[in-house]
Tab-separated table of C-alpha atoms in Angstrom:
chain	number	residue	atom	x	y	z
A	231	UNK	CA	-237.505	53.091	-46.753
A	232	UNK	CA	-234.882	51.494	-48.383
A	233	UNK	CA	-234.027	47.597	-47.935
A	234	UNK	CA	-231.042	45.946	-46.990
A	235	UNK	CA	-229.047	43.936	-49.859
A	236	UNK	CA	-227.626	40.812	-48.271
A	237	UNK	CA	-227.001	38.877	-51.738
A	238	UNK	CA	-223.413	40.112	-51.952
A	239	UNK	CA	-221.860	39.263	-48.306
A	240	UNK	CA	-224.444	36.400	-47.773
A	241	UNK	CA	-222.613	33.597	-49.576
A	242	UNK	CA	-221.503	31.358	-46.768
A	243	UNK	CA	-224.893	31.008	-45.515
A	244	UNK	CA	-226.294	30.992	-49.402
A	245	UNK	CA	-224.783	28.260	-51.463
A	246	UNK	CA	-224.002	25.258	-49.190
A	247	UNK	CA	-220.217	24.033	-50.074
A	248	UNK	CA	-219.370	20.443	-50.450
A	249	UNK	CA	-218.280	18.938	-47.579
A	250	UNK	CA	-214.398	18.564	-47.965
A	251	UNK	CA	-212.391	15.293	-47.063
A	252	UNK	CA	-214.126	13.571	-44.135
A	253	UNK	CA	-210.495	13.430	-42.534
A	254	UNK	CA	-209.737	17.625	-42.835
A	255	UNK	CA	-206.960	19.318	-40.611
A	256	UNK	CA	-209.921	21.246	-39.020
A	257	UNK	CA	-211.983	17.705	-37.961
A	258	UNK	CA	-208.342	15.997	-36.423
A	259	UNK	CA	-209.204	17.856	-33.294
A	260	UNK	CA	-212.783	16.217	-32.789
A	261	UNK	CA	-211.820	12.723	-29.926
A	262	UNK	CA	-211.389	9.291	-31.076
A	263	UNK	CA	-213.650	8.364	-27.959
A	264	UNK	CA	-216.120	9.572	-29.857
A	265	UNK	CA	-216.819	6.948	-32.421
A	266	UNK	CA	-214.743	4.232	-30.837
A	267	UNK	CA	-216.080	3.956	-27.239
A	268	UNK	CA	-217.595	0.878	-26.492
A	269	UNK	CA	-216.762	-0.802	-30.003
A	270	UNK	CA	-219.154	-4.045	-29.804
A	271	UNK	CA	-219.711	-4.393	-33.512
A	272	UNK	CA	-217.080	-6.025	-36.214
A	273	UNK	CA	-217.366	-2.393	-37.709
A	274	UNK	CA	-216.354	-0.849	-34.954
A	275	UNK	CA	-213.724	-3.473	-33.556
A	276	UNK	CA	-212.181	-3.304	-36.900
A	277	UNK	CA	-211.086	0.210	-37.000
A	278	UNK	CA	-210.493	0.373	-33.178
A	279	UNK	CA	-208.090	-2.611	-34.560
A	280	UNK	CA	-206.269	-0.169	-36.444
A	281	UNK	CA	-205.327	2.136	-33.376
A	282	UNK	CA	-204.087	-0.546	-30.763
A	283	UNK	CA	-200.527	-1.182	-29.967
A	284	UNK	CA	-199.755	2.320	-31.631
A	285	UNK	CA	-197.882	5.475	-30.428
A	286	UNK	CA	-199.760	8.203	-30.136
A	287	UNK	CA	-197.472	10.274	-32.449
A	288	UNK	CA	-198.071	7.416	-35.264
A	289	UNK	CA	-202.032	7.353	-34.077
A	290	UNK	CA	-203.286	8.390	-37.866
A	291	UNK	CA	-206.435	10.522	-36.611
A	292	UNK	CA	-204.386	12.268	-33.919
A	293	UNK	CA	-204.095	15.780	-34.231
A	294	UNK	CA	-201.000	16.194	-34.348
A	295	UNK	CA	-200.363	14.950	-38.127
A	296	UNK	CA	-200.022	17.677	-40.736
A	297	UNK	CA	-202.475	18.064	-43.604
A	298	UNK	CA	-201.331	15.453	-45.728
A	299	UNK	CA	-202.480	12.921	-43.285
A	300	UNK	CA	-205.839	12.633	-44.501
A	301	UNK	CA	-207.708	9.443	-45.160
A	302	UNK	CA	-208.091	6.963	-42.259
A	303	UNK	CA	-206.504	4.152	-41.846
A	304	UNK	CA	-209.101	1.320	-42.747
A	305	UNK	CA	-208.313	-2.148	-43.449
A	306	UNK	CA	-208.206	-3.147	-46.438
A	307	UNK	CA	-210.320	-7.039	-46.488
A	308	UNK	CA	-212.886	-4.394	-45.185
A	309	UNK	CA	-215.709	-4.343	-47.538
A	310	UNK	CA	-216.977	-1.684	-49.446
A	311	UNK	CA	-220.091	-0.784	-47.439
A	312	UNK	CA	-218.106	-1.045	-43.919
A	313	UNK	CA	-215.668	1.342	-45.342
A	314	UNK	CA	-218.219	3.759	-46.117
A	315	UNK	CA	-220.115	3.449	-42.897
A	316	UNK	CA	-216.493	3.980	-41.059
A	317	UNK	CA	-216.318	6.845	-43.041
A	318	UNK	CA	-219.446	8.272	-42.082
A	319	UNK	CA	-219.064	7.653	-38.308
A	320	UNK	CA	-216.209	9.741	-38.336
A	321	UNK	CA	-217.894	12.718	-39.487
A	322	UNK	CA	-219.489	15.124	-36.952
A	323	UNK	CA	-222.682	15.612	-38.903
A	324	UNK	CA	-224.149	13.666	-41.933
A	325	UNK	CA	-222.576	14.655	-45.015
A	326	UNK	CA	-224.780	17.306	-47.922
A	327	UNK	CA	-224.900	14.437	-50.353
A	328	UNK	CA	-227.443	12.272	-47.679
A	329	UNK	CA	-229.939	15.037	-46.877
A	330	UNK	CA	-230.859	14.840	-50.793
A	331	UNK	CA	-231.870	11.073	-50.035
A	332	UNK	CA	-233.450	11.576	-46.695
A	333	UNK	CA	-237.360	10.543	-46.122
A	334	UNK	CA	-237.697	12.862	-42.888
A	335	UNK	CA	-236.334	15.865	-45.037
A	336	UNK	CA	-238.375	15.856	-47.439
A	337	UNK	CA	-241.252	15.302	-45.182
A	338	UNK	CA	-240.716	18.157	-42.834
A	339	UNK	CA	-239.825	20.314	-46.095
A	340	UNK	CA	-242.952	19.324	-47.295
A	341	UNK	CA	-245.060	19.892	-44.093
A	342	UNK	CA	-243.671	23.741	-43.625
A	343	UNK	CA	-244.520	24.298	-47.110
A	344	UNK	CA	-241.792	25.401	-48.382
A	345	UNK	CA	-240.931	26.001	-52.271
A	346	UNK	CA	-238.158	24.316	-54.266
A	347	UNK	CA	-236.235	28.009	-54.086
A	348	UNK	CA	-235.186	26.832	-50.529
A	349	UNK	CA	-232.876	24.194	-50.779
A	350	UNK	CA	-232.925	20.755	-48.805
A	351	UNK	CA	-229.557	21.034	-47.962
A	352	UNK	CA	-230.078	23.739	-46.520
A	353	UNK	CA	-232.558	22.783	-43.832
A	354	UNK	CA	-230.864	19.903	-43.112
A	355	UNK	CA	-227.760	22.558	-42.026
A	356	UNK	CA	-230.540	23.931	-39.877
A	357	UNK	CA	-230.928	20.835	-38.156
A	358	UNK	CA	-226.925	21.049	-36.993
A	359	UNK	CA	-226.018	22.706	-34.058
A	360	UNK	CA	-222.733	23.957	-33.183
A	361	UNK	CA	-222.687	21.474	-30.409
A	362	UNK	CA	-223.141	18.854	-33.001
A	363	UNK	CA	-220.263	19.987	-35.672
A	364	UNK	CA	-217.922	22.757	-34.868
A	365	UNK	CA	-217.711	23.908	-38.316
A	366	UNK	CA	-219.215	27.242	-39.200
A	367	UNK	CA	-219.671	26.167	-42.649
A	368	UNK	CA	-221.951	23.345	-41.839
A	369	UNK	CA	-223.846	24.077	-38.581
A	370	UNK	CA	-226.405	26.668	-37.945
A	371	UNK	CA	-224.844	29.294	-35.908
A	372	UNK	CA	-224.970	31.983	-38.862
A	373	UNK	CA	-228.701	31.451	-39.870
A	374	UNK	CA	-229.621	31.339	-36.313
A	375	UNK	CA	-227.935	34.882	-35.668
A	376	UNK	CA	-229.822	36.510	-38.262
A	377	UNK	CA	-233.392	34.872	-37.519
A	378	UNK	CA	-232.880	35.686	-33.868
A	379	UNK	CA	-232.235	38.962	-35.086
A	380	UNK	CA	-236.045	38.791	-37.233
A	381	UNK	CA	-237.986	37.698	-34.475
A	382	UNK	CA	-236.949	40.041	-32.218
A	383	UNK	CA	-237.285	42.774	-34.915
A	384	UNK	CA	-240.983	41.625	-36.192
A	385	UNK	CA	-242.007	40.821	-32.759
A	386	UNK	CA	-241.115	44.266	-31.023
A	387	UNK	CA	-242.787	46.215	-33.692
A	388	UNK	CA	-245.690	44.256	-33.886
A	389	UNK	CA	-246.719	44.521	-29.801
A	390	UNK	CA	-245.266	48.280	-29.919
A	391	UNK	CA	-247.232	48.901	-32.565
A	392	UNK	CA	-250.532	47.534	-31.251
A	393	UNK	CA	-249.739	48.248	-27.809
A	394	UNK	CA	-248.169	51.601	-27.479
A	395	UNK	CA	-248.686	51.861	-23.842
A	396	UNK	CA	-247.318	48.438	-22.896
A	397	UNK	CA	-245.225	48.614	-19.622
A	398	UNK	CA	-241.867	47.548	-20.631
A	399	UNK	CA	-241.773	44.569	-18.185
A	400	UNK	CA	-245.055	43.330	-20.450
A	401	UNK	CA	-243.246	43.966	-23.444
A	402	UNK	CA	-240.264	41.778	-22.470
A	403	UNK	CA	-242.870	38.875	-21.218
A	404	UNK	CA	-244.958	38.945	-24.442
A	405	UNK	CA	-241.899	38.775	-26.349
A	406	UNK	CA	-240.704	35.870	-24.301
A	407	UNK	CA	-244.510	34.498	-25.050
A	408	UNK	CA	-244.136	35.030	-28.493
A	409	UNK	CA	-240.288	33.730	-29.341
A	410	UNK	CA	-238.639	32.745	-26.198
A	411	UNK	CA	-236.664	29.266	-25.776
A	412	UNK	CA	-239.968	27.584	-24.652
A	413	UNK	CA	-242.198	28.809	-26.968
A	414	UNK	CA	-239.534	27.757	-30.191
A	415	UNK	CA	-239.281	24.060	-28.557
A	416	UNK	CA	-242.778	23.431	-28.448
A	417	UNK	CA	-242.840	24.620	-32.363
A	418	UNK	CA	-239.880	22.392	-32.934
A	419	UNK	CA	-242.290	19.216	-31.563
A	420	UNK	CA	-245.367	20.742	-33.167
A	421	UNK	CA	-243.487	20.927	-36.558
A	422	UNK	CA	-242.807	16.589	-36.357
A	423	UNK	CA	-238.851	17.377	-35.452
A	424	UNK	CA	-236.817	14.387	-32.995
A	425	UNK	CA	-233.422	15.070	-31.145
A	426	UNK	CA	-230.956	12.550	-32.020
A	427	UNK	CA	-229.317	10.576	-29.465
A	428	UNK	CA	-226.237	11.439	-30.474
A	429	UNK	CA	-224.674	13.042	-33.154
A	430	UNK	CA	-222.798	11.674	-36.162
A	431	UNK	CA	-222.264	11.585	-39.687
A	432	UNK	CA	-224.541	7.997	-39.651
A	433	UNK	CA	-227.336	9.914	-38.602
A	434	UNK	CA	-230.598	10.366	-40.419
A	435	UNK	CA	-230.177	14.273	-41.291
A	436	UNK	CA	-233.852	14.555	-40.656
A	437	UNK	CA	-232.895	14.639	-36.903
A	438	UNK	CA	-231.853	17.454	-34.814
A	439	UNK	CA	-228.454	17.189	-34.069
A	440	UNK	CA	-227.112	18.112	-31.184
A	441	UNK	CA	-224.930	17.397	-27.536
A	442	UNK	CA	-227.492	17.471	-24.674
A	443	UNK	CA	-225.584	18.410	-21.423
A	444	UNK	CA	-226.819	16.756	-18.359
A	445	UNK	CA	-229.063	18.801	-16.210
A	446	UNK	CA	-227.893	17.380	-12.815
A	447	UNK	CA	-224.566	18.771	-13.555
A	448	UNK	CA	-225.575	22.252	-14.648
A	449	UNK	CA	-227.582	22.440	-11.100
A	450	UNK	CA	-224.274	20.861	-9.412
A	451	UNK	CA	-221.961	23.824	-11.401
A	452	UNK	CA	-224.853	26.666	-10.973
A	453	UNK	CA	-223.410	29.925	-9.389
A	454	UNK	CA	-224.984	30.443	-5.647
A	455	UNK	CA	-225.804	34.039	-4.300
A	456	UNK	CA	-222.638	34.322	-2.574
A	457	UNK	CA	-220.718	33.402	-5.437
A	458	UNK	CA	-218.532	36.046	-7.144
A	459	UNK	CA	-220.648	37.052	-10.518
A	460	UNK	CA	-217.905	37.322	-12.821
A	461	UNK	CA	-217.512	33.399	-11.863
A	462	UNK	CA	-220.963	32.612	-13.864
A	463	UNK	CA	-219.369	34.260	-16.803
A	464	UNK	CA	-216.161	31.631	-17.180
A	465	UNK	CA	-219.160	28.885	-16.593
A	466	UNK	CA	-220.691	30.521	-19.046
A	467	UNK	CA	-224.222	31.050	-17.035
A	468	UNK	CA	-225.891	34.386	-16.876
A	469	UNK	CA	-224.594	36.655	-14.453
A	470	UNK	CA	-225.294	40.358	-13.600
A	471	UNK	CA	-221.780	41.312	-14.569
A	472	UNK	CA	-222.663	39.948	-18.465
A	473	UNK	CA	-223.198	41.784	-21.533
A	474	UNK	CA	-221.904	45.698	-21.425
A	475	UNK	CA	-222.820	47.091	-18.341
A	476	UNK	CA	-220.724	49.044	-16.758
A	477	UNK	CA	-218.396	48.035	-13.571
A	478	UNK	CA	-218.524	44.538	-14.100
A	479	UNK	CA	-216.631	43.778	-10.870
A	480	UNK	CA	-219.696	45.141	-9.056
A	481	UNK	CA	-220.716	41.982	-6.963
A	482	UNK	CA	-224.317	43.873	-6.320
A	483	UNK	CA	-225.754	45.743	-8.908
A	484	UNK	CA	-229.365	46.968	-9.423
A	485	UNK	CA	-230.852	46.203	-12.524
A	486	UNK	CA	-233.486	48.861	-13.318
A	487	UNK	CA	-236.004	48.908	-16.524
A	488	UNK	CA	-233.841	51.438	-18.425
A	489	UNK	CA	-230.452	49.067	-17.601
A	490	UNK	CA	-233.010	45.930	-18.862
A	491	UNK	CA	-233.508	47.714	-22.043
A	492	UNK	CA	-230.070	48.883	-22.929
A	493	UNK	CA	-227.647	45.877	-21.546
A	494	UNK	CA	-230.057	42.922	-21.781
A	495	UNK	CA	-231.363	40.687	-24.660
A	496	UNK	CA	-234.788	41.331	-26.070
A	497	UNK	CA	-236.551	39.271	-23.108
A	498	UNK	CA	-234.964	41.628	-20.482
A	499	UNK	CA	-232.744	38.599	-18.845
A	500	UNK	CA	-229.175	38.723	-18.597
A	501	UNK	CA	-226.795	38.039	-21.483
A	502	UNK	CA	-224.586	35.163	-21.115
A	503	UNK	CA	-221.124	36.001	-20.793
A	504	UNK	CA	-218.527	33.587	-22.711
A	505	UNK	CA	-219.975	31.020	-23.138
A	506	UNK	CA	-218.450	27.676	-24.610
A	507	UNK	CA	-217.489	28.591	-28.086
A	508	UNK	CA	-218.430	25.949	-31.132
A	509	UNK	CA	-214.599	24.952	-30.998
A	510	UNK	CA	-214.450	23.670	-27.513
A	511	UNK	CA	-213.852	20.201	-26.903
A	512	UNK	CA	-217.116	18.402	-25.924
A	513	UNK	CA	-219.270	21.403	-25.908
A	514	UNK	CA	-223.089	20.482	-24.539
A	515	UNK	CA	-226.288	22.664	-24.900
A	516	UNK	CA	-229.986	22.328	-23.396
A	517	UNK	CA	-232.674	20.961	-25.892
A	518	UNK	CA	-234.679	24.147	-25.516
A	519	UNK	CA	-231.883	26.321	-26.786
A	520	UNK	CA	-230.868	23.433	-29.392
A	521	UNK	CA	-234.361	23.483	-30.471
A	522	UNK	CA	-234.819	27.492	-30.626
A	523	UNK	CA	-231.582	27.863	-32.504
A	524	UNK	CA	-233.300	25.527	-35.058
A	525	UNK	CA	-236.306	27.621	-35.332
A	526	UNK	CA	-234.640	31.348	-35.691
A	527	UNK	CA	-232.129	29.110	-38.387
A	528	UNK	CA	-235.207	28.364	-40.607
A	529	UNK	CA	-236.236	31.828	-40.463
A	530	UNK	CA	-232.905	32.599	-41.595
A	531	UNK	CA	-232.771	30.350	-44.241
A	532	UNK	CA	-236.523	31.479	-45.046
A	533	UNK	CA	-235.320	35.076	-45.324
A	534	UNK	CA	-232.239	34.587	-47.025
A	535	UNK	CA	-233.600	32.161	-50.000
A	536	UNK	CA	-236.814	33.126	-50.322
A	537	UNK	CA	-236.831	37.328	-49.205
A	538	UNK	CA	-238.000	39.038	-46.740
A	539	UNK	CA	-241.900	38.928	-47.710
A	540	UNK	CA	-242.339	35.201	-47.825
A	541	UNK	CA	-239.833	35.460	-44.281
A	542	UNK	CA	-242.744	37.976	-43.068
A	543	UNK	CA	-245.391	35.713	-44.096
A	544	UNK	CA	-243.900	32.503	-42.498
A	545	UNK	CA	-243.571	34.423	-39.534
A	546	UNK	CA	-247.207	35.678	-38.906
A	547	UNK	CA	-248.254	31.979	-39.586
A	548	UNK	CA	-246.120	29.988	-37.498
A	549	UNK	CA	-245.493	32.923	-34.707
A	550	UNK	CA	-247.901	35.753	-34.781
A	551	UNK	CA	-251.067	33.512	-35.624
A	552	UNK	CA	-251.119	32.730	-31.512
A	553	UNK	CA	-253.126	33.525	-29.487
A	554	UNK	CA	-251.745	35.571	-26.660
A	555	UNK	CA	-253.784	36.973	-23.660
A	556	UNK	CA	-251.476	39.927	-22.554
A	557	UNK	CA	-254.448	41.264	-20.376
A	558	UNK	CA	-253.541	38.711	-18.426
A	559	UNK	CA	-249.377	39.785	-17.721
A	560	UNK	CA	-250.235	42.593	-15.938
A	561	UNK	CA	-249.091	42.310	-11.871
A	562	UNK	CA	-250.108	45.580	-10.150
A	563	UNK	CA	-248.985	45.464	-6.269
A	564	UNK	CA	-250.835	48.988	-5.602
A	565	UNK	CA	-253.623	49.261	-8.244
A	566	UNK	CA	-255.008	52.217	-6.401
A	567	UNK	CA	-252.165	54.596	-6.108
A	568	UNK	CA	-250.801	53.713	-9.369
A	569	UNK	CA	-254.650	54.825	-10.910
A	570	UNK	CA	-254.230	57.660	-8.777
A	571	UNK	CA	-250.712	58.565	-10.276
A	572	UNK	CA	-251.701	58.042	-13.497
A	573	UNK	CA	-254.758	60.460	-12.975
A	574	UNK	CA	-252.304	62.896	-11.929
A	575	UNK	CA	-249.760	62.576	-14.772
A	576	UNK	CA	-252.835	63.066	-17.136
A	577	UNK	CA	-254.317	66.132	-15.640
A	578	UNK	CA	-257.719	64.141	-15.201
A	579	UNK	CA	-259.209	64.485	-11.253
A	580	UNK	CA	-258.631	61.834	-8.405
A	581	UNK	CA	-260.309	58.683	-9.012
A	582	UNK	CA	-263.457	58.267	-6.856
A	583	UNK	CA	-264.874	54.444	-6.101
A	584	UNK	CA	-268.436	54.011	-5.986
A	585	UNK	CA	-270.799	51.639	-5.448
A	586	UNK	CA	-273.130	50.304	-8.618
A	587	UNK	CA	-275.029	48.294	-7.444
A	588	UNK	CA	-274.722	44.533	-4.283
A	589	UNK	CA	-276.699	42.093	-4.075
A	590	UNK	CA	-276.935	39.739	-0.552
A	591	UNK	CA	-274.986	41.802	1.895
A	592	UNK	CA	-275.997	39.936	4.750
A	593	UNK	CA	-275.756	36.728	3.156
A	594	UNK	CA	-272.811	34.432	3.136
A	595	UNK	CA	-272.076	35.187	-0.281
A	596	UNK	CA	-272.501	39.454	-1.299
A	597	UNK	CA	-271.521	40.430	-4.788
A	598	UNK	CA	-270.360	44.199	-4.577
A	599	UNK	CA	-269.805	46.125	-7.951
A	600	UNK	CA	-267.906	49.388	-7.874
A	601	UNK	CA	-266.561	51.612	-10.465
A	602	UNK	CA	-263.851	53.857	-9.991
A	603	UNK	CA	-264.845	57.471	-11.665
A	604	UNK	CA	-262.723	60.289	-12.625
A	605	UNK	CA	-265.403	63.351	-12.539
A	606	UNK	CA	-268.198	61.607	-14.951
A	607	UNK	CA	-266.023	59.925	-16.872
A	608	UNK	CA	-266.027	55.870	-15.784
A	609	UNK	CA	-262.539	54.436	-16.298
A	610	UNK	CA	-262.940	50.958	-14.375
A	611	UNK	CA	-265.612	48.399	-13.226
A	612	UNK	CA	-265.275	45.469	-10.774
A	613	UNK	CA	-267.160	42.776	-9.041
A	614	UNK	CA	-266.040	41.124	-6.025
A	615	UNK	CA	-267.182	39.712	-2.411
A	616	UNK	CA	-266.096	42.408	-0.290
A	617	UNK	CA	-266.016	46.230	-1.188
A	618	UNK	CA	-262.184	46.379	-0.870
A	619	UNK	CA	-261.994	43.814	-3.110
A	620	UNK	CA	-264.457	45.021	-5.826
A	621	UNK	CA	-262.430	48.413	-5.442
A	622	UNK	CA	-259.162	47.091	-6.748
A	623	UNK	CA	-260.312	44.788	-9.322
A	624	UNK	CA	-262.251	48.301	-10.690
A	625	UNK	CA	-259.066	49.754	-10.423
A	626	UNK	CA	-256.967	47.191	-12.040
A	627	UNK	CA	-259.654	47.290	-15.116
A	628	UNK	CA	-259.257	51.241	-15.402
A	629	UNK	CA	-254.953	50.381	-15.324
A	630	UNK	CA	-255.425	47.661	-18.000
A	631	UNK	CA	-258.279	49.690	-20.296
A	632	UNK	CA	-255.277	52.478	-19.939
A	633	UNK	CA	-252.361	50.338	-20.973
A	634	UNK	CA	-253.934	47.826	-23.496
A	635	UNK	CA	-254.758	50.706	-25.566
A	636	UNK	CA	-254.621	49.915	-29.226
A	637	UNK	CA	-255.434	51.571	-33.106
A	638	UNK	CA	-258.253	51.115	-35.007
A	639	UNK	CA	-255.237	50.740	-38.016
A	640	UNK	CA	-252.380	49.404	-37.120
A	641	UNK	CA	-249.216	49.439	-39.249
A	642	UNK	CA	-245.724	48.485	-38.079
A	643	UNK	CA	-242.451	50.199	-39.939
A	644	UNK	CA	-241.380	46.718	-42.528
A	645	UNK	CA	-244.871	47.149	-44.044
A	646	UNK	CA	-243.130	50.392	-45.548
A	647	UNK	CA	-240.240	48.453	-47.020
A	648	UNK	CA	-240.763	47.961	-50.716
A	649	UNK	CA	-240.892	50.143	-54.610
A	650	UNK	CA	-244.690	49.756	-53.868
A	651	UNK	CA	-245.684	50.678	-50.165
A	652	UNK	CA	-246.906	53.762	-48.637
A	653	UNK	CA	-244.997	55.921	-46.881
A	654	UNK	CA	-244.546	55.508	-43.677
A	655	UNK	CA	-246.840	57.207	-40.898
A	656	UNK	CA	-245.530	57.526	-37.203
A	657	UNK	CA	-247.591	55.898	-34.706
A	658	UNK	CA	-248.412	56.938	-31.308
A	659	UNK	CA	-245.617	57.228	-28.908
A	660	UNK	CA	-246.598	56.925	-25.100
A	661	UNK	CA	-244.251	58.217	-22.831
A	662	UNK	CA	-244.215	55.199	-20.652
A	663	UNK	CA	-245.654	53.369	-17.796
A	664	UNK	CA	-246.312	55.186	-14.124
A	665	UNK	CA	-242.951	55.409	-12.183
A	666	UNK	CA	-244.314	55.628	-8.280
C-alpha cells in the first residue's frame, strides 16, 4: 500500500511565512472598535487621538484606502516602545517573531515532547483560530482539516478493527468517546493550555486564541421544532436539511443508520450548514470547538513535520491510550427478541432461559441466576432479584458477548503502509447489527 506524498502541495501549512506589514489591505477590514474601545490608558488615548475630529474617508485604518495606505498613523513624541505596543494591538494575532521568545511555548512544546523537527512557530499557529485572525496563512483552519481528517481515519479503523460487530450507533458513540469536541477540550486543559480573554497581537502566543460567543445568545437564536430547517443553516446551527442529503426543503425527514453513515460527520450528528466563514465580521466560536480545532491542528502539524509514524505514535499516546468501556454503550429496548432474531439470522435454535441456580425466594431479598441456552451451547448469564429480571440481563450478556467480539491479532490497514510492512490481510467483515 502505497503512501500519500504531501511534501509538494503542503507548503502553506509547511514553512510558516513572515507576517507581512501589520497594516495589509487584507487586515483594513478587521474594526477599529476593536483595539480602541474603552481607551483608558495614554497608549490607547494616544492613537484614539489620532482618529477624532476626522472624516471617515480620511480615517487612515478605514477600509476604504488603497494599498499604499499602510502604516498607521502614530504620533510621533510617541516613544519607541508605545509605538511598538500600538503596533502590536493592531494585529489580530501575535506576530511569528514573538512565539520564538515565548516562556508558555516552549513549555507546552516541551511537555508534548516534541522534537526540534516541529517548529515553534508552528504550534503557536495552532494556538490561532479562525475566530481569532481571519487569515488562512496564520490561523489553524488548514492543519485542523487534515488532523480531523486523522482522527477520524485512525479512530474508525482501530474500533472496526477490534470490534467488527459493533452496531453502528456504538461505533459513532465510541468515536465521539474517543475524539469528539468534549473529549479534545478536556486534552486541551490536561495538556496546561489557557483561553485568552481576548485576542490580539499583545497576547502571550502561548494562549489559545480565540472569540468566545456568548452562550445565552446562541440559546436565544437556537432553531425551535417548528422552525423551518433550512433556517438553522443561515444561523449556521445543525439542521436536518445540512450536509448532502437529498430534498433539503423536506421540513420532516427521517434520519435512518444508513442516511447517518453516508450524509453525517464521523459522530453520526448533523453537519453544519454555512456556517460563519473566517472572513465574517466578528465571527464567535464555543471553547469546546476552539479547543478541538487546536487538538486535530497539532496532529496536523505532527503529521505534516514529523510523518505519519511519529503522527501514529502521538496518537495512540495521547488518544488511544484511554480507557474506554464500550460494554457499557450498548442500550437494548427488547434484549429478548433481538437474541431471538439474532438466533435466527445465525441458523442456531431459539434461545431457552433457565434457571441456575436462587437463593432466598421467600425472603425479602432472592438472587435468581438464569442463563439463556441455545441447544447446549450457553450464550448468556444473569443475576437479578426477580426471574424477569435475571432473564434479560442473561440476555443482554449473550447480545454484548455477540457484538463485543474481538481477534486474538488485531491489525488495522496504516500498519500496512510502509517499504517494510507486511502485506495486508483482510479482517473479518460482519454483516451488521440485527434490524427487527
Amino acid at each position: 500500500m502505497k503512501a500519500l506524498r504531501l511534501l509538494r502541495w503542503s507548503g502553506s501549512v509547511l514553512s510558516p511565512r513572515t507576517r507581512p506589514c501589520v497594516f495589509h489591505p487584507s487586515y483594513k477590514s478587521l474594526p477599529t472598535a476593536r483595539f480602541l474601545s474603552a481607551a483608558s490608558s495614554p497608549l490607547q488615548q494616544a492613537v484614539q487621538y489620532q482618529g477624532q475630529d476626522q472624516d471617515p474617508e480620511e480615517h487612515p485604518w478605514d477600509s476604504s484606502q488603497g494599498p499604499e495606505d499602510d502604516e498607521p498613523v502614530i504620533p510621533e513624541d510617541m516613544p519607541e516602545s508605545l509605538q511598538q505596543e500600538a503596533r502590536l494591538r493592531a494585529l489580530p494575532s501575535p506576530p511569528i517573531s514573538v512565539a520564538k521568545g515565548s516562556a508558555k511555548l516552549a513549555a507546552l512544546h516541551a511537555r508534548l515532547s516534541f522534537s526540534p523537527r516541529l517548529p515553534i512557530v508552528t504550534l503557536a499557529r495552532c494556538l490561532v483560530d479562525a475566530t481569532a485572525d481571519p487569515n488562512p496563512d496564520f490561523n489553524n483552519t488548514s492543519l485542523a482539516i487534515l488532523g480531523r481528517d486523522l482522527y477520524g481515519y485512525y479512530t474508525s479503523e482501530a474500533i472496526l478493527c477490534r470490534y467488527p460487530r459493533l452496531p453502528t450507533a456504538v461505533v459513532f458513540a465510541a468515536m465521539s468517546a474517543y475524539v469528539g469536541p468534549k473529549t479534545l477540550t478536556q486534552i486541551t486543559k490536561e495538556w496546561g493550555v489557557e483561553l485568552v480573554a481576548e485576542p490580539g497581537g499583545e497576547v502571550d502566543p502561548g494562549y489559545l486564541q480565540c472569540r468566545r460567543e456568548d452562550s445565552m445568545l446562541k440559546r436565544r437564536h437556537s432553531p425551535t421544532s417548528d422552525e423551518d430547517p433550512t433556517a438553522a443553516l443561515e444561523k449556521g446551527q445543525p439542521s436536518i436539511a445540512g450536509g448532502n442529503r437529498p430534498n433539503a426543503e423536506q421540513k420532516s425527514w427521517r434520519r435512518g443508520v444508513s442516511s447517518m453513515t453516508v450524509y453525517d460527520d464521523e459522530f453520526g450528528e448533523l453537519v453544519k450548514g454555512s456556517t460563519p466563514g473566517p472572513k465574517v465580521k466578528d465571527a464567535t466560536t464555543t471553547v469546546e470547538d476552539a479547543c478541538a480545532r487546536f487538538v486535530q491542528a497539532v496532529m496536523g502539524a505532527v503529521y505534516l513535520h514529523r510523518g505519519k509514524h511519529a503522527a501514529k505514535m502521538f496518537f495512540k499516546e495521547h488518544i488511544l491510550s484511554r480507557h474506554l468501556d464500550i460494554g457499557r454503550m450498548f442500550e437494548f429496548k427488547q434484549p429478548t427478541r433481538d437474541l431471538s432474531r439474532l438466533c435466527a439470522r445465525e441458523g442456531f435454535e431459539s434461545p431457552v432461559a433457565r434457571i441456575l441456580s436462587e437463593t432466598g425466594r421467600l425472603s425479602r431479598h432472592p438472587v435468581f441466576i438464569v442463563g439463556v441456552f441455545a441447544g447446549r451451547e450457553k450464550l448468556g448469564e444473569g443475576a437479578g432479584s426477580s426471574l424477569n429480571e435475571a432473564r434479560i440481563r442473561a440476555a443482554v450478556g449473550a447480545l454484548k458477548g455477540w457484538y463485543l467480539y474481538s481477534p486474538l491479532e488485531v491489525r488495522v490497514p496504516s500498519d500496512a503502509e510502509g517499504t517494510n510492512a507486511k502485506p495486508w490481510k483482510p479482517v473479518l467483515v460482519d454483516i451488521g447489527e440485527v434490524i427487527v
